[in-house]
XYZ file of C-alpha atoms in Angstrom:
218
model
C 163.975 -20.032 -12.396
C 164.399 -22.794 -10.179
C 164.800 -26.297 -10.117
C 161.641 -28.421 -9.890
C 162.392 -32.646 -8.902
C 159.601 -34.861 -9.435
C 159.589 -38.404 -7.880
C 157.807 -40.157 -10.945
C 156.214 -43.572 -10.066
C 152.806 -42.819 -8.153
C 153.219 -38.860 -8.656
C 153.617 -38.087 -11.818
C 152.292 -41.321 -12.841
C 149.118 -43.237 -11.308
C 151.150 -46.618 -11.135
C 154.688 -48.101 -9.834
C 156.283 -48.437 -13.062
C 159.078 -51.072 -11.274
C 156.502 -53.274 -9.993
C 153.948 -52.813 -13.635
C 157.276 -53.484 -15.218
C 157.605 -56.840 -13.183
C 153.615 -57.636 -13.891
C 154.749 -57.181 -17.981
C 157.556 -59.641 -17.336
C 155.308 -62.237 -15.764
C 152.338 -61.862 -19.028
C 155.502 -62.647 -21.059
C 156.215 -65.526 -19.467
C 159.808 -63.896 -19.113
C 160.603 -64.857 -15.144
C 159.581 -67.703 -13.097
C 156.053 -67.177 -12.094
C 155.319 -68.217 -8.827
C 158.844 -66.630 -7.484
C 158.901 -63.518 -9.535
C 155.425 -62.414 -8.898
C 155.668 -63.350 -4.899
C 158.920 -61.152 -4.846
C 157.309 -58.138 -6.841
C 154.473 -58.099 -4.000
C 156.761 -58.431 -1.228
C 158.949 -55.698 -2.697
C 156.325 -53.282 -3.245
C 154.864 -53.848 0.624
C 158.303 -53.618 1.862
C 158.892 -50.314 -0.053
C 155.350 -49.271 1.532
C 156.499 -49.498 4.812
C 159.175 -48.207 4.405
C 161.700 -51.218 5.154
C 162.509 -52.573 1.441
C 166.513 -53.672 1.577
C 166.978 -51.887 -1.823
C 169.895 -54.589 -2.519
C 167.954 -57.245 -2.069
C 165.487 -55.796 -4.315
C 168.085 -55.083 -6.857
C 169.734 -58.019 -6.940
C 165.988 -59.299 -8.478
C 164.632 -56.767 -10.346
C 168.062 -55.790 -12.445
C 168.895 -60.093 -13.289
C 166.036 -60.518 -16.536
C 168.298 -57.030 -17.645
C 171.125 -59.348 -17.589
C 169.024 -62.618 -18.941
C 168.093 -61.356 -21.752
C 169.301 -59.399 -24.974
C 169.361 -55.812 -25.895
C 167.570 -56.142 -28.761
C 164.506 -58.122 -26.629
C 164.505 -55.872 -23.902
C 163.798 -52.759 -26.352
C 160.948 -54.663 -27.827
C 159.637 -55.942 -24.657
C 159.495 -52.060 -23.279
C 158.265 -50.288 -26.362
C 155.180 -52.966 -25.494
C 155.293 -52.103 -21.737
C 155.261 -47.634 -22.974
C 152.292 -48.545 -24.649
C 150.019 -51.146 -22.216
C 151.012 -50.027 -18.993
C 153.012 -46.719 -18.934
C 150.924 -44.583 -21.205
C 148.216 -45.576 -19.553
C 149.570 -44.159 -16.360
C 150.277 -41.246 -17.188
C 148.212 -37.989 -15.383
C 146.663 -34.946 -17.371
C 147.345 -33.351 -14.191
C 151.030 -34.436 -13.941
C 151.427 -33.896 -17.642
C 149.809 -29.445 -16.654
C 152.354 -29.082 -13.693
C 155.570 -30.098 -15.313
C 154.130 -27.687 -18.191
C 153.229 -25.143 -15.590
C 157.180 -25.635 -14.092
C 158.542 -25.217 -17.992
C 156.551 -22.142 -18.476
C 158.185 -20.370 -15.324
C 161.952 -21.738 -17.096
C 162.094 -23.784 -14.329
C 164.642 -26.941 -14.895
C 163.044 -30.049 -14.315
C 164.608 -32.933 -13.067
C 162.929 -36.613 -12.168
C 164.708 -38.047 -9.136
C 163.486 -42.475 -8.974
C 164.576 -45.428 -7.221
C 163.317 -47.124 -10.693
C 165.863 -48.269 -12.502
C 167.047 -45.902 -15.941
C 166.232 -48.690 -18.492
C 162.772 -48.357 -17.530
C 162.532 -44.872 -16.705
C 164.756 -43.006 -19.407
C 161.834 -43.732 -22.213
C 159.166 -42.374 -19.213
C 161.237 -39.295 -19.033
C 161.587 -38.756 -22.534
C 158.030 -38.837 -23.181
C 157.119 -36.754 -20.475
C 159.235 -34.160 -21.522
C 161.647 -34.150 -19.146
C 165.772 -33.742 -19.951
C 167.536 -34.569 -16.531
C 166.959 -37.838 -14.627
C 168.517 -39.597 -11.463
C 167.679 -43.466 -11.383
C 169.269 -46.513 -10.099
C 171.988 -47.223 -12.467
C 172.136 -50.980 -13.846
C 175.923 -51.457 -15.062
C 176.579 -52.767 -18.674
C 179.765 -54.620 -19.768
C 180.649 -55.064 -23.680
C 177.364 -54.014 -24.710
C 175.176 -56.169 -22.533
C 173.257 -55.692 -18.494
C 175.600 -57.418 -15.792
C 172.498 -57.418 -13.529
C 174.716 -55.216 -10.880
C 174.212 -51.963 -10.248
C 176.236 -49.007 -11.080
C 177.270 -46.598 -7.875
C 175.042 -45.699 -5.356
C 170.875 -46.316 -5.616
C 168.736 -43.423 -5.827
C 166.764 -44.681 -2.675
C 165.771 -42.929 0.162
C 169.163 -41.077 1.381
C 170.516 -41.944 -1.489
C 168.729 -40.135 -3.772
C 170.221 -36.926 -2.167
C 173.699 -37.989 -2.361
C 172.755 -38.793 -6.158
C 171.719 -35.086 -6.164
C 174.570 -33.693 -4.786
C 176.631 -35.180 -7.182
C 174.367 -33.792 -9.979
C 174.290 -30.284 -8.184
C 177.955 -30.661 -8.435
C 178.520 -30.318 -12.528
C 175.710 -28.051 -12.782
C 175.059 -24.335 -12.216
C 171.714 -25.071 -10.833
C 171.229 -24.609 -6.529
C 168.551 -25.829 -3.956
C 167.948 -22.401 -3.636
C 164.003 -22.104 -3.736
C 163.592 -25.540 -5.138
C 160.437 -27.335 -5.405
C 160.511 -31.791 -4.767
C 157.051 -33.417 -5.525
C 156.635 -37.106 -3.887
C 153.810 -39.259 -2.533
C 156.417 -41.529 -0.442
C 157.869 -41.042 3.099
C 161.035 -42.246 1.697
C 161.475 -39.503 -0.037
C 160.930 -37.278 3.503
C 164.766 -36.900 3.977
C 164.835 -35.173 0.500
C 161.311 -33.629 1.011
C 163.429 -31.968 4.182
C 166.096 -30.536 1.934
C 163.579 -28.029 -0.615
C 162.360 -24.813 0.035
C 158.467 -26.111 -1.541
C 157.894 -29.855 -0.589
C 154.925 -30.427 -1.642
C 153.041 -34.026 -1.285
C 150.961 -35.450 -4.246
C 148.467 -38.136 -3.589
C 150.434 -38.739 -0.872
C 150.279 -42.555 1.642
C 148.904 -41.884 4.712
C 152.751 -41.393 6.495
C 153.851 -38.800 4.706
C 150.076 -37.094 4.405
C 150.012 -36.899 8.170
C 153.314 -35.453 8.598
C 152.726 -33.022 5.880
C 150.257 -31.941 7.712
C 151.768 -31.434 10.637
C 154.423 -29.366 8.753
C 152.129 -27.637 7.192
C 153.581 -28.837 3.677
C 151.463 -28.162 0.391
C 149.330 -31.284 -0.338
C 147.844 -32.128 -3.725
C 146.430 -34.383 -5.819
C 147.057 -35.162 -9.761
C 144.513 -37.896 -9.823
C 141.110 -37.438 -11.137
């Protein structure tokens, strides 16, 4: 039995759930349309380029959580799952998850998207363990701030090591599936790195290093 680690956005999903949540909020009229759309697109481009300022991004991304009640957020998320997430779940990704589950592997999603967005997605995929950006909560409301280290780039390694310290799992013969060069540091740590529908940078690196390259798209 091994640890099977999965990136979420554009790996197990055909969408970026963080970006899609931003688009959903725009459709609901929940945010300032012009400013939020510009920021959403700018941050997505920065992520693709490997230049994302995670703190600046999270200041914008977590603000709607602080600006709305838990009840409103829960109602929106239910709609978001049906409208955006469910169509983005890849059947081949579910088959991959099922193969690791059948082998008795421990399944873990590690993502730079926040837990509010991703916890229901992990539950839908049947994956019990999730490392995500943790939005701070005080008195039952989101504050708009981050709790702990954001699970982004090298922060994913920090958070994974913290998670491993509390468990008997190790990285021996571990797998990590990702689409993004932003996850290069973690891909280099595991015995079985797999590039999934990778961006151009990761595809080139994977070819040079002889890593597996797969597609989960139809």
